[in-house]
Short mmCIF file of C-alpha atoms and ligand atoms in Angstrom, two decimals:
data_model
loop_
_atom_site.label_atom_id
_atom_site.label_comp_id
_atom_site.label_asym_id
_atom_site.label_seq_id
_atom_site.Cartn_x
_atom_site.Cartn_y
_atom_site.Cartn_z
CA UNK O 1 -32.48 -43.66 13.25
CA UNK O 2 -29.40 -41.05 12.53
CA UNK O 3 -30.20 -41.91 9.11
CA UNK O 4 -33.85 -41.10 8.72
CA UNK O 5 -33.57 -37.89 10.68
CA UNK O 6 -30.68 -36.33 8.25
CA UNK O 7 -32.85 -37.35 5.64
CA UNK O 8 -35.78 -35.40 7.11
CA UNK O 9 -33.38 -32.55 7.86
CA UNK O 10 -32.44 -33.00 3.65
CA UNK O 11 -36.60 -33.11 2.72
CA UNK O 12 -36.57 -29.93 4.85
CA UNK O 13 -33.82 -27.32 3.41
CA UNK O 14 -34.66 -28.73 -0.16
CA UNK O 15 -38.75 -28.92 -0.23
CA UNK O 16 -39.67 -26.64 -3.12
CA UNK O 17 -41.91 -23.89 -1.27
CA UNK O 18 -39.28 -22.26 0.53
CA UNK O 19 -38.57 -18.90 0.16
CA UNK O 20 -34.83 -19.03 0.50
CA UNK O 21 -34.61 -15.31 -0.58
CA UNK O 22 -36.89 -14.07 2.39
CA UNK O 23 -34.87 -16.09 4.59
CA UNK O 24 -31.36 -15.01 3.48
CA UNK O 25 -32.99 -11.51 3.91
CA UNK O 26 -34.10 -11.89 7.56
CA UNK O 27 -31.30 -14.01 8.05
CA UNK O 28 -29.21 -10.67 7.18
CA UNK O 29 -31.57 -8.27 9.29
CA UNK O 30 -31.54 -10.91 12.26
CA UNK O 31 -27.53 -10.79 11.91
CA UNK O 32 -26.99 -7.22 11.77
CA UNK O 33 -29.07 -6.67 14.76
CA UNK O 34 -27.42 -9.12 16.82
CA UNK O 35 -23.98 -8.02 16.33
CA UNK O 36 -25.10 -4.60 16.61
CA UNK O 37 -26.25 -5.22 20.04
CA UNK O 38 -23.34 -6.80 20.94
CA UNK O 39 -20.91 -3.77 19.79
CA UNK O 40 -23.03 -1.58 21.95
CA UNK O 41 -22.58 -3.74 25.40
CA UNK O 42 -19.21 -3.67 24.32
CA UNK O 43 -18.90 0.03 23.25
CA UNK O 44 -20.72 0.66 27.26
CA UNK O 45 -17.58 -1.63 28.75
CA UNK O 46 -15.23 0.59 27.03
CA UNK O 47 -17.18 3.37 29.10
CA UNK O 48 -15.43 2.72 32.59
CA UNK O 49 -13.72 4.79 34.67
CA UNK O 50 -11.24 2.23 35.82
CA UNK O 51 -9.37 -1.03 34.36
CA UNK O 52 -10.34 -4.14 36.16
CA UNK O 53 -8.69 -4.91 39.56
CA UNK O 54 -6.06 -7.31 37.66
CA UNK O 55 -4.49 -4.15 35.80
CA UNK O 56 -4.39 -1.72 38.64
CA UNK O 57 -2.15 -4.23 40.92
CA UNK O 58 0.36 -4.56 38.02
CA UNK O 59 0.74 -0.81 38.21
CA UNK O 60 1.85 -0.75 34.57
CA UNK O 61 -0.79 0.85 32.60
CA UNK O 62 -1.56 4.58 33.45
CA UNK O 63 -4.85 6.07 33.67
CA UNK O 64 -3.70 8.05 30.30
CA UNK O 65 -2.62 4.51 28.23
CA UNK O 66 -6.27 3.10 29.76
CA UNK O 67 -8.49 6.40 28.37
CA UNK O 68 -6.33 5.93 25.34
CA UNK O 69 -7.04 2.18 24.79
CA UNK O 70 -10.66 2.72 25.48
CA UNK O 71 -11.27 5.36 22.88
CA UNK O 72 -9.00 3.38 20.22
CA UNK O 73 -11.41 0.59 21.26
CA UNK O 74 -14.24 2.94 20.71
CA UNK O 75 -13.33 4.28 17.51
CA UNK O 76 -12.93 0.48 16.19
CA UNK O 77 -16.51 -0.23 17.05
CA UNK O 78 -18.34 2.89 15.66
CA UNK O 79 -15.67 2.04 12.24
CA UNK O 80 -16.65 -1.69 12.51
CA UNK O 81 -20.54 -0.96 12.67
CA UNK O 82 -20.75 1.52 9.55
CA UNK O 83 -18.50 -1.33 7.82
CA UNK O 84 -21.45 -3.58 8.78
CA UNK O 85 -24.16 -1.61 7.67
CA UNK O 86 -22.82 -0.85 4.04
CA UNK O 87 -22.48 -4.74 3.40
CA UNK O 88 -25.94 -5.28 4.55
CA UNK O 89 -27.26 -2.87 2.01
CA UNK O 90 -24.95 -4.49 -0.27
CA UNK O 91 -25.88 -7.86 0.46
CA UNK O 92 -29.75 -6.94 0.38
CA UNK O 93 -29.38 -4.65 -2.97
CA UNK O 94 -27.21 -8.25 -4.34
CA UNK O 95 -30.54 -10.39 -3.67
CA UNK O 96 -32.98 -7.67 -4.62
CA UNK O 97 -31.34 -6.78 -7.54
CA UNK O 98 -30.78 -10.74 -8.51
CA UNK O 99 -27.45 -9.76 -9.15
CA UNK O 100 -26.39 -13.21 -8.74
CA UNK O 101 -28.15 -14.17 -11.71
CA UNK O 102 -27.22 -11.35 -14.15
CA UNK O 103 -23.03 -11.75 -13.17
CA UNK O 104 -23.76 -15.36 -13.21
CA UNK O 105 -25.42 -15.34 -16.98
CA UNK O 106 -22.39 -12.66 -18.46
CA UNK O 107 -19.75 -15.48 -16.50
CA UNK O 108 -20.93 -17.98 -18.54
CA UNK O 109 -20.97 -15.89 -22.01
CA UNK O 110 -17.61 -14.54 -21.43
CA UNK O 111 -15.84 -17.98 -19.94
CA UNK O 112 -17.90 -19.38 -23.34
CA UNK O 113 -16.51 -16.37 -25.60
CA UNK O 114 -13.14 -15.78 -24.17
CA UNK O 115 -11.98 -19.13 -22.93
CA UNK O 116 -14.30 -21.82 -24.62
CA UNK O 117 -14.37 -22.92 -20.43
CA UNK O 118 -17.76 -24.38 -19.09
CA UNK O 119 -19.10 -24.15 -15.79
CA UNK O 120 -16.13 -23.85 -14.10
CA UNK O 121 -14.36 -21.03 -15.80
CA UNK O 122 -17.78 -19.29 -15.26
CA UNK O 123 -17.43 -19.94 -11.68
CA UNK O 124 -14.29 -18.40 -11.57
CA UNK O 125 -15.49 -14.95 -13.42
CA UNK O 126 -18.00 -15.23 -11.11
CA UNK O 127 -15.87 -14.88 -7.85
CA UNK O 128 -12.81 -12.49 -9.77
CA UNK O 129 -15.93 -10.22 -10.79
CA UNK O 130 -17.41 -10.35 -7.10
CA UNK O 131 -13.91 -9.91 -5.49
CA UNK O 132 -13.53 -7.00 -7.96
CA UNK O 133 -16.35 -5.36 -6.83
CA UNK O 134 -16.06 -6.09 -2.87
CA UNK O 135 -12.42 -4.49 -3.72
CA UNK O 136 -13.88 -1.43 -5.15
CA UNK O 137 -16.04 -0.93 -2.21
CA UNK O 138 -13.47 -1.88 0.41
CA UNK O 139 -10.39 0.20 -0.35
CA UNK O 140 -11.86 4.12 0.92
CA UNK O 141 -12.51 2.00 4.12
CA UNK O 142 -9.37 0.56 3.78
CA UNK O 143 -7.94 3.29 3.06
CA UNK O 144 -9.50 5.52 6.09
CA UNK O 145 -8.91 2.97 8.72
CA UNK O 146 -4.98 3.14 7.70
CA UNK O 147 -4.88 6.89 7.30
CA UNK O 148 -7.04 8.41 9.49
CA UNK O 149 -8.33 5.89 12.68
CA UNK O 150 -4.76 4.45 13.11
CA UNK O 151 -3.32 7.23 12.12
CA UNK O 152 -5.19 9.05 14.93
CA UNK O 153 -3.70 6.86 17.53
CA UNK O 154 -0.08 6.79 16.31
CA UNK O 155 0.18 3.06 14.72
CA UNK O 156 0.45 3.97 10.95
CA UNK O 157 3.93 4.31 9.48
CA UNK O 158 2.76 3.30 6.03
CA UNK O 159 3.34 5.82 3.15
CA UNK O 160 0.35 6.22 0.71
CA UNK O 161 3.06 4.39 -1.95
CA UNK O 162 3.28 1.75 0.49
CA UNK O 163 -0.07 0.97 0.86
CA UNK O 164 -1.32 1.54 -2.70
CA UNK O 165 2.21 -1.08 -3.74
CA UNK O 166 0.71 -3.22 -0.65
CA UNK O 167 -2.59 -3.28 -2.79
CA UNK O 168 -1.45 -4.19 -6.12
CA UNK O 169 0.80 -6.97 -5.28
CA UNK O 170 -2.48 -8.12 -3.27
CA UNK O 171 -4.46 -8.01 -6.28
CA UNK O 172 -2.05 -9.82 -8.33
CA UNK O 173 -1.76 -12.57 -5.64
CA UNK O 174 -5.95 -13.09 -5.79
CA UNK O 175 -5.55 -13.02 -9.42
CA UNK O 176 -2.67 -16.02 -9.41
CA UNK O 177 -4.38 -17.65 -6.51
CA UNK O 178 -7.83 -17.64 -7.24
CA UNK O 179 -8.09 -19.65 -10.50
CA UNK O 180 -6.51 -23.14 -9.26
CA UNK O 181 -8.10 -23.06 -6.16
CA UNK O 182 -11.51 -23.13 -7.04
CA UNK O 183 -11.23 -25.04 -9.96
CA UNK O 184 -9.72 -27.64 -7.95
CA UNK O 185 -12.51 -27.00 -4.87
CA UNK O 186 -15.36 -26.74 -7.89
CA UNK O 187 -13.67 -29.86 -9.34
CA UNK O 188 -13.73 -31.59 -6.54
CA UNK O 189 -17.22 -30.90 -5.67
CA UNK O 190 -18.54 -32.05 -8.96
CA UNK O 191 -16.21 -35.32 -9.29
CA UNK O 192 -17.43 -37.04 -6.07
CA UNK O 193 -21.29 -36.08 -5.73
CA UNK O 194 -22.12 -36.92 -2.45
CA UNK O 195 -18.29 -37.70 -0.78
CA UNK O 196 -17.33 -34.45 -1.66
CA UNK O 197 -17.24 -33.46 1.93
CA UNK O 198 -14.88 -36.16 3.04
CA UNK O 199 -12.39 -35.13 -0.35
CA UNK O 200 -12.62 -31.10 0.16
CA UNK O 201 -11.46 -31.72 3.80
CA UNK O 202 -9.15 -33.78 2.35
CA UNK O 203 -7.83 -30.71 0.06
CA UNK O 204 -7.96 -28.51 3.10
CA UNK O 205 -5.72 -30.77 4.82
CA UNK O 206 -3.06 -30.25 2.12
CA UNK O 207 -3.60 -27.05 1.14
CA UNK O 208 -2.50 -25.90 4.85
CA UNK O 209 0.46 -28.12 4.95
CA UNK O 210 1.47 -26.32 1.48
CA UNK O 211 1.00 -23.04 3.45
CA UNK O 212 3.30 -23.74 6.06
CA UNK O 213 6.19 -24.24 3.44
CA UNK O 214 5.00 -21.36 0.64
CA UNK O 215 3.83 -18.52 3.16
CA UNK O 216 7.40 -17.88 5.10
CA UNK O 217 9.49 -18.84 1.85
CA UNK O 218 7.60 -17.17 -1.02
CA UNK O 219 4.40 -14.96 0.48
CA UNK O 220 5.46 -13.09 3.26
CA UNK O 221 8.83 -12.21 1.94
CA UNK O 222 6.62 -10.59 -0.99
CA UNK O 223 5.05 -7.89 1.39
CA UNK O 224 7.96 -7.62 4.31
CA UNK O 225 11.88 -7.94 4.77
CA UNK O 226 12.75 -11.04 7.08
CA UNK O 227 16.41 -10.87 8.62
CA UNK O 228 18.30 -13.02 11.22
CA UNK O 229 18.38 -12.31 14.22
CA UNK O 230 21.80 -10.93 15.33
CA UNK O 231 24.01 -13.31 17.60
CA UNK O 232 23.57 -12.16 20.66
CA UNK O 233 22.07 -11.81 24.51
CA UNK O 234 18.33 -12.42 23.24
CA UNK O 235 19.10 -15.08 20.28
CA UNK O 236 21.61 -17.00 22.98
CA UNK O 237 18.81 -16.93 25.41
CA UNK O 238 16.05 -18.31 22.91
CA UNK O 239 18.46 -20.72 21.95
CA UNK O 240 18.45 -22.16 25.30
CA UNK O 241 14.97 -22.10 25.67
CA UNK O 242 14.76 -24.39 22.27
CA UNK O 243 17.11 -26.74 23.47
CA UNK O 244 15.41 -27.42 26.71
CA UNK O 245 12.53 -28.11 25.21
CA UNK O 246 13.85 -29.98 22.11
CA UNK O 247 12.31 -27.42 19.98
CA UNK O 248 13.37 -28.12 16.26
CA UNK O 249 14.65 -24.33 16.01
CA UNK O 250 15.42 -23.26 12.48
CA UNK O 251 15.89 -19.92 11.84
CA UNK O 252 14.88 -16.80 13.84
CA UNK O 253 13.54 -13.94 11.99
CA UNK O 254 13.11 -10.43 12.50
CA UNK O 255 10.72 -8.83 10.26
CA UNK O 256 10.38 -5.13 10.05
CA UNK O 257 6.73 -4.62 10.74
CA UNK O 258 7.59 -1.12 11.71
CA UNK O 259 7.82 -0.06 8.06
CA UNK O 260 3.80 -0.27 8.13
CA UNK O 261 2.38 -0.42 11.90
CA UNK O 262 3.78 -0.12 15.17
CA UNK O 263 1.48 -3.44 16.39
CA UNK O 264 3.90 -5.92 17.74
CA UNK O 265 3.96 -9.61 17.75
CA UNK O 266 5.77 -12.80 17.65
CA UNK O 267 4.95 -16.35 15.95
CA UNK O 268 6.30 -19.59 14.99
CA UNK O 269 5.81 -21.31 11.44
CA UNK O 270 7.54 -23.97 9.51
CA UNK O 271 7.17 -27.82 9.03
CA UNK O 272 6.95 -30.16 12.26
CA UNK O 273 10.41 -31.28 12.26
CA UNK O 274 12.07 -27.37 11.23
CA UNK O 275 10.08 -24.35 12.66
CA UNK O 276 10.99 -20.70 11.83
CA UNK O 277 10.76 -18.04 14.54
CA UNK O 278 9.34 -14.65 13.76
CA UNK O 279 9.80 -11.26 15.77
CA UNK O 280 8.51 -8.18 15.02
CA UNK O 281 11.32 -5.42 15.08
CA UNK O 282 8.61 -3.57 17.50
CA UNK O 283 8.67 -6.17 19.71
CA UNK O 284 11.99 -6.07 20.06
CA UNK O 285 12.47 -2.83 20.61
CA UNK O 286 9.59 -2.20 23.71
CA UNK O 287 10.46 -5.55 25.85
CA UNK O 288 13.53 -7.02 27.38
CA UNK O 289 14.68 -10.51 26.90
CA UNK O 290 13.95 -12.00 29.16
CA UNK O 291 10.03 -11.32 28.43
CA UNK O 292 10.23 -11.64 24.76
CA UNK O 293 11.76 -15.42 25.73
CA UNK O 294 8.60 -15.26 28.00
CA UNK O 295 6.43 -14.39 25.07
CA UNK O 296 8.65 -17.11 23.08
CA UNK O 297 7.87 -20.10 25.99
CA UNK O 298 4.38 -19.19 25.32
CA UNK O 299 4.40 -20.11 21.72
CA UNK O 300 6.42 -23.11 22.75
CA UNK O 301 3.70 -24.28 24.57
CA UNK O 302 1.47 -24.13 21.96
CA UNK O 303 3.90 -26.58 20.70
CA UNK O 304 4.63 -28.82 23.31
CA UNK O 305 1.76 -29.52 24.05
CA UNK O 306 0.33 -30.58 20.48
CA UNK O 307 -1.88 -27.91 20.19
CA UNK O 308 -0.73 -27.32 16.44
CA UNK O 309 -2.02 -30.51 15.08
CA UNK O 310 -5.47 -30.48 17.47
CA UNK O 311 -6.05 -26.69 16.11
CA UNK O 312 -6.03 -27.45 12.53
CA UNK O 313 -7.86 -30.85 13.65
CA UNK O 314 -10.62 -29.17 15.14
CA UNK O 315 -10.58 -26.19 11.95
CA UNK O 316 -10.51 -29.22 9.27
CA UNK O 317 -13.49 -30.81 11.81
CA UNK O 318 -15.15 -26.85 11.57
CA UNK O 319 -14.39 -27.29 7.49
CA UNK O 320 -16.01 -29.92 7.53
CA UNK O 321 -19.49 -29.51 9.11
CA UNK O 322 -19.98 -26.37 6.59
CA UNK O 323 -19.16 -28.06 3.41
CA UNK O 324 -21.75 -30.81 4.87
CA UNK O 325 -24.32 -27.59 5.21
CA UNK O 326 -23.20 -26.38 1.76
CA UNK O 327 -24.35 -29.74 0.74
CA UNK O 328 -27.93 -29.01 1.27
CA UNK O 329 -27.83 -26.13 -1.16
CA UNK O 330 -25.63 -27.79 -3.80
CA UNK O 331 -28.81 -29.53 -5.86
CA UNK O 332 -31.45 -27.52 -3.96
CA UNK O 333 -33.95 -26.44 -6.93
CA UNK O 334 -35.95 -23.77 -5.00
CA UNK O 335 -32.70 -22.08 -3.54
CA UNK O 336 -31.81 -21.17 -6.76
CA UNK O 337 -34.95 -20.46 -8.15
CA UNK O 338 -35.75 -18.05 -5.36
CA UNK O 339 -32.32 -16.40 -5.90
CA UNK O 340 -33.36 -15.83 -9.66
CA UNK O 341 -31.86 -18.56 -11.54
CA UNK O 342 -33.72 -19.94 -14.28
CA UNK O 343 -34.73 -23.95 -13.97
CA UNK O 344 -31.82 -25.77 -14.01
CA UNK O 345 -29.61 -23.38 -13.78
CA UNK O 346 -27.48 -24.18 -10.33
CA UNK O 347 -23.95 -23.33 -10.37
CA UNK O 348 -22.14 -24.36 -7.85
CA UNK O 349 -20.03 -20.97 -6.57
CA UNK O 350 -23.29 -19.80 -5.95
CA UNK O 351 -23.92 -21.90 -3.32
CA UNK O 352 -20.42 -21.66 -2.19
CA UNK O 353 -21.02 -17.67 -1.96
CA UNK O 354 -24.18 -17.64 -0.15
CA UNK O 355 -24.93 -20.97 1.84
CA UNK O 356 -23.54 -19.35 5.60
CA UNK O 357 -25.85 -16.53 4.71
CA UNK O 358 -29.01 -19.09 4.66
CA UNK O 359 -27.24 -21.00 7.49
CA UNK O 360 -25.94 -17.59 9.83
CA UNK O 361 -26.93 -18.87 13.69
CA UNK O 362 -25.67 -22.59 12.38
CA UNK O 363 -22.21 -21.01 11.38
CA UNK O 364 -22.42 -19.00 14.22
CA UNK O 365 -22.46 -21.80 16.75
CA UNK O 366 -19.44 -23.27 15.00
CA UNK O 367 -17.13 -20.01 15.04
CA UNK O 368 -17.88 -19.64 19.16
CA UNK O 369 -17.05 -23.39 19.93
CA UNK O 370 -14.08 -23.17 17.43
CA UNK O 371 -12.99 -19.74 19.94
CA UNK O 372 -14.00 -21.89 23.36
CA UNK O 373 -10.87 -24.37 21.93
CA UNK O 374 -8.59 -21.70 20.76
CA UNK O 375 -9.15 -19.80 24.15
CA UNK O 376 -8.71 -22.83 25.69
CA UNK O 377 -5.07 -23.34 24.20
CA UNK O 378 -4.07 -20.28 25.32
CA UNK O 379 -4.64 -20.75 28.78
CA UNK O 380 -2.84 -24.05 28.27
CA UNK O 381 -0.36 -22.26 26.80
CA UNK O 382 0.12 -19.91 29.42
CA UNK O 383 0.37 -22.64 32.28
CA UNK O 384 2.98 -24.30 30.15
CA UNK O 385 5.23 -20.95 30.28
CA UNK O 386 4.53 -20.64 34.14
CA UNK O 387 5.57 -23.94 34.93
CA UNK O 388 8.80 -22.99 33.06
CA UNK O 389 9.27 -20.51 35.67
CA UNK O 390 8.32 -17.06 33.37
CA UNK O 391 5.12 -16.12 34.84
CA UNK O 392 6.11 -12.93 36.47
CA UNK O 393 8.04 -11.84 32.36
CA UNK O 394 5.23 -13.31 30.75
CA UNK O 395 2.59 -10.66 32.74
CA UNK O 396 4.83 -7.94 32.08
CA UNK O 397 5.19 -8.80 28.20
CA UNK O 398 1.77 -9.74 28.02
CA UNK O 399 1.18 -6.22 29.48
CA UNK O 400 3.49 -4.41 27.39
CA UNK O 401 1.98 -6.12 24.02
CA UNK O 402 -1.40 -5.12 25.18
CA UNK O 403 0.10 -1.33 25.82
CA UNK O 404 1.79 -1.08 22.26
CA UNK O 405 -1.33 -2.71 20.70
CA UNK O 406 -3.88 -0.37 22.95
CA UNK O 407 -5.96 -3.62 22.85
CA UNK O 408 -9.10 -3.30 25.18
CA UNK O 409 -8.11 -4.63 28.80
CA UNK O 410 -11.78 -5.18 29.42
CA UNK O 411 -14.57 -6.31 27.41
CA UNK O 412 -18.19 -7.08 27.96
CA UNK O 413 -18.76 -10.70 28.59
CA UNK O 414 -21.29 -12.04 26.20
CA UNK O 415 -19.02 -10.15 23.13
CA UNK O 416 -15.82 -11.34 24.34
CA UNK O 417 -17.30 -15.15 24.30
CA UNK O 418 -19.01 -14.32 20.66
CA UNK O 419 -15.91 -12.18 19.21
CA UNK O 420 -12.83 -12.99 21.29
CA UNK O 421 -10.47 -16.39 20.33
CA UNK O 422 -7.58 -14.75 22.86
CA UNK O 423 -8.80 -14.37 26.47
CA UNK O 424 -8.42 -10.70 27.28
CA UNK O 425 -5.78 -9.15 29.55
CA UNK O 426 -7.21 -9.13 33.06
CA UNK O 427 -8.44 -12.66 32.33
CA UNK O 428 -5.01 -13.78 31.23
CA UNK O 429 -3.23 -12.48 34.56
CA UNK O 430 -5.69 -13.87 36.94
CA UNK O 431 -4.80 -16.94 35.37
CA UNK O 432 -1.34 -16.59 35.43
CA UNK O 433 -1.81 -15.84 38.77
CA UNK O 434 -3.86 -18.61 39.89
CA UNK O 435 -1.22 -20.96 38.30
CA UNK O 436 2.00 -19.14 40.13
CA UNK O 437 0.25 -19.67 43.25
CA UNK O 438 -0.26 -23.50 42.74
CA UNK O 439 3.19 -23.90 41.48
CA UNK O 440 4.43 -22.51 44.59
CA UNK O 441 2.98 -23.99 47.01
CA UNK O 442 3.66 -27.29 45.16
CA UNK O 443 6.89 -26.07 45.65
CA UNK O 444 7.02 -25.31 49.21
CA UNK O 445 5.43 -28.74 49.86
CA UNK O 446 8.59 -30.35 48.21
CA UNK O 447 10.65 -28.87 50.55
ZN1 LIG N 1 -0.98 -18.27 22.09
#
């Protein structure tokens, strides 16, 4: 029965009058609009007079930090939206253009000429040449969003060496990066036909247990400077917070993300049986102890309570269902004939590059259940550090990390549940709240 109707579903996406080109198109249009409306319900809930009744009771954000965080929040949206409406025209010049097609044909002459490569070296020219380009067109925005919108509201500290060094070892990164990867994903997708799914997940899986050794020992040192933390009140105090818990505490880091941003942040990363602990400087420096050791119990919740492994569960799960949609495009004639190609002619990075755009409300669906179970970590997360006794440090850190950060403290609801994988602010402390309330009164019923 499951059977017949996936193969239905299959007859469907790969029937040869389908006009995969219109669709991608409309697909595009459909997109644009959609998110469009959704940045201007949230652009009107950035309009308010007043914070939501949650902030005023804490008494810790002024009217002045509120306007501020408003119009930061403001100026992010009107940025994000003329971001969004160059890569539609770029996307719709791409297909109109067949542009796939012509970089697709010179891939295979140059991997042919240059590197006596097949398909797969041609898939990789393919994706250096598109990167190249997305690059080109990326860096004045880049550019303006570090030196003139955050600039505006006091979080750059980069110099214009700094960002252009920032850039280059970037580049170089892609350039090492790139190659293996998708040979091995390309690789993989040709060896095992119809299992690929099951193997790429598979890949995934490994690839993001690699990360969690390589990206604290060998990337991030490339772009920041990671020190110890000095002995002292605060690492004493984490300490003891570790060993409560049983928390396999390595190292504890601070990194000097003040050098480029004054954003502030903490996070754990390392292996399951040695995890690193990483402060920002600027954290440091705005909150007291005893709420960055809030801010810490937090994380250790994630921890505790196995939210690590269910995350990148559910992600690999997420991974999964698209490379099963990419599947339907993989041998699918009259998608690539309506992209341009000529008969025959399907290379696979094409479909890799383009599939979510013929699949946008499917993908869509999977990103907002993906931030319903990151959302509902958090909260989980958050109960974890009450029960330890730091709800009334974790509101004030949580409040002082949304000051330093001028993230929104209110949002409209239908963007927050599209955009959002944190809960926002007032939503956080109600729930905090709720929780200290049942913890008492457990409490008083003990006694
Ligand atoms: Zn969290």
């Amino acid at each position: 029965m499951l059977g017949s109707l996936v193969d239905n579903v299959v007859d469907m996406f790969q029937a040869s009058n389908v006009d995969w080109k219109k669709i991608i198109i409309v697909g595009a249009i459909f997109d644009f609009g959609f998110k469009t409306v959704l940045d201007v319900l949230q652009y009107r809930s950035q309009c308010r007079a007043s914070p939501p009744a949650e902030i005023t009771k804490t008494g810790l954000i002024d009217q002045t930090t509120f306007i501020k965080s408003q119009n930061y929040s403001k100026s992010k949206l009107r940025f994000g939206m003329f971001e969004r409406t160059i890569s539609l025209f770029q996307n719709i010049a791409f297909l109109k253009y067949n542009l796939l097609p012509k970089i697709w044909e010179y891939s295979k002459v140059t991997a042919a000429t240059y590197f006596h490569g097949g398909d797969i070296v041609a898939g990789i020219v393919t994706m250096l040449i598109i990167g190249a380009g997305s690059t080109v067109v990326g860096l004045p925005l880049d550019w303006y969003h570090t030196f003139v919108m955050e600039k505006k509201f006091g979080f750059n500290k980069q110099t214009f060496k700094l960002w252009v060094v920032d850039n280059i070892k970037s580049w170089v990164l892609a350039l090492i990066l790139t190659p293996p990867l998708l040979a091995a994903i390309l690789m993989i997708i040709n060896y095992f036909g119809k299992m690929f799914v099951f193997y790429l997940v598979l890949f995934m899986l490994v690839l993001n247990v690699l990360a969690m050794i390589i990206y604290p020992t060998i990337i991030a040192p490339i772009f920041n400077k990671y020190e110890p933390l000095e002995d002292g009140e605060l690492k004493t105090a984490i300490e003891n917070l570790a060993a409560s818990q049983s928390f396999p505490l390595g190292r504890i880091y601070v990194v000097d993300g003040s050098t480029r941003s004054t954003h502030s942040n903490a996070y754990f990363i390392g292996l399951p049986w040695y995890k690193q602990i990483v402060l920002y400087d600027t954290l440091i420096s705005e909150n007291t102890s005893d709420e960055i050791v809030a801010v810490l119990s937090h994380e250790l919740g994630h921890w505790k309570r196995n939210h690590i492994p269910f995350l990148l569960a559910s992600g690999l799960l997420n991974a999964g269902l698209n490379f099963a949609f990419l599947g339907l495009f993989l041998d699918n004639a009259s998608f690539f004939s309506s992209l341009g190609f000529n008969a025959g002619d399907m290379p696979t990075v094409v479909a890799l590059l383009v599939f979510s755009d013929a699949l946008g409300p499917l993908t869509a669906i999977l990103q907002l259940v993906q931030n319903l179970i990151v959302r509902s970590c958090e909260y989980d997360a958050d109960r974890f550090s009450v029960r330890l006794g730091y709800g009334e440090n974790l509101k004030t850190a949580l409040v002082n990390l949304n000051k330093s950060n001028l993230s929104s403290v209110d949002a409209d609801r239908l963007y927050s549940t599209f955009y959002h994988s944190h809960p926002i602010l007032p939503e956080r402390l109600r729930a905090i709240n709720e929780e200290m309330d049942v913890k008492k009164s457990a409490e008083k019923k003990r006694q």
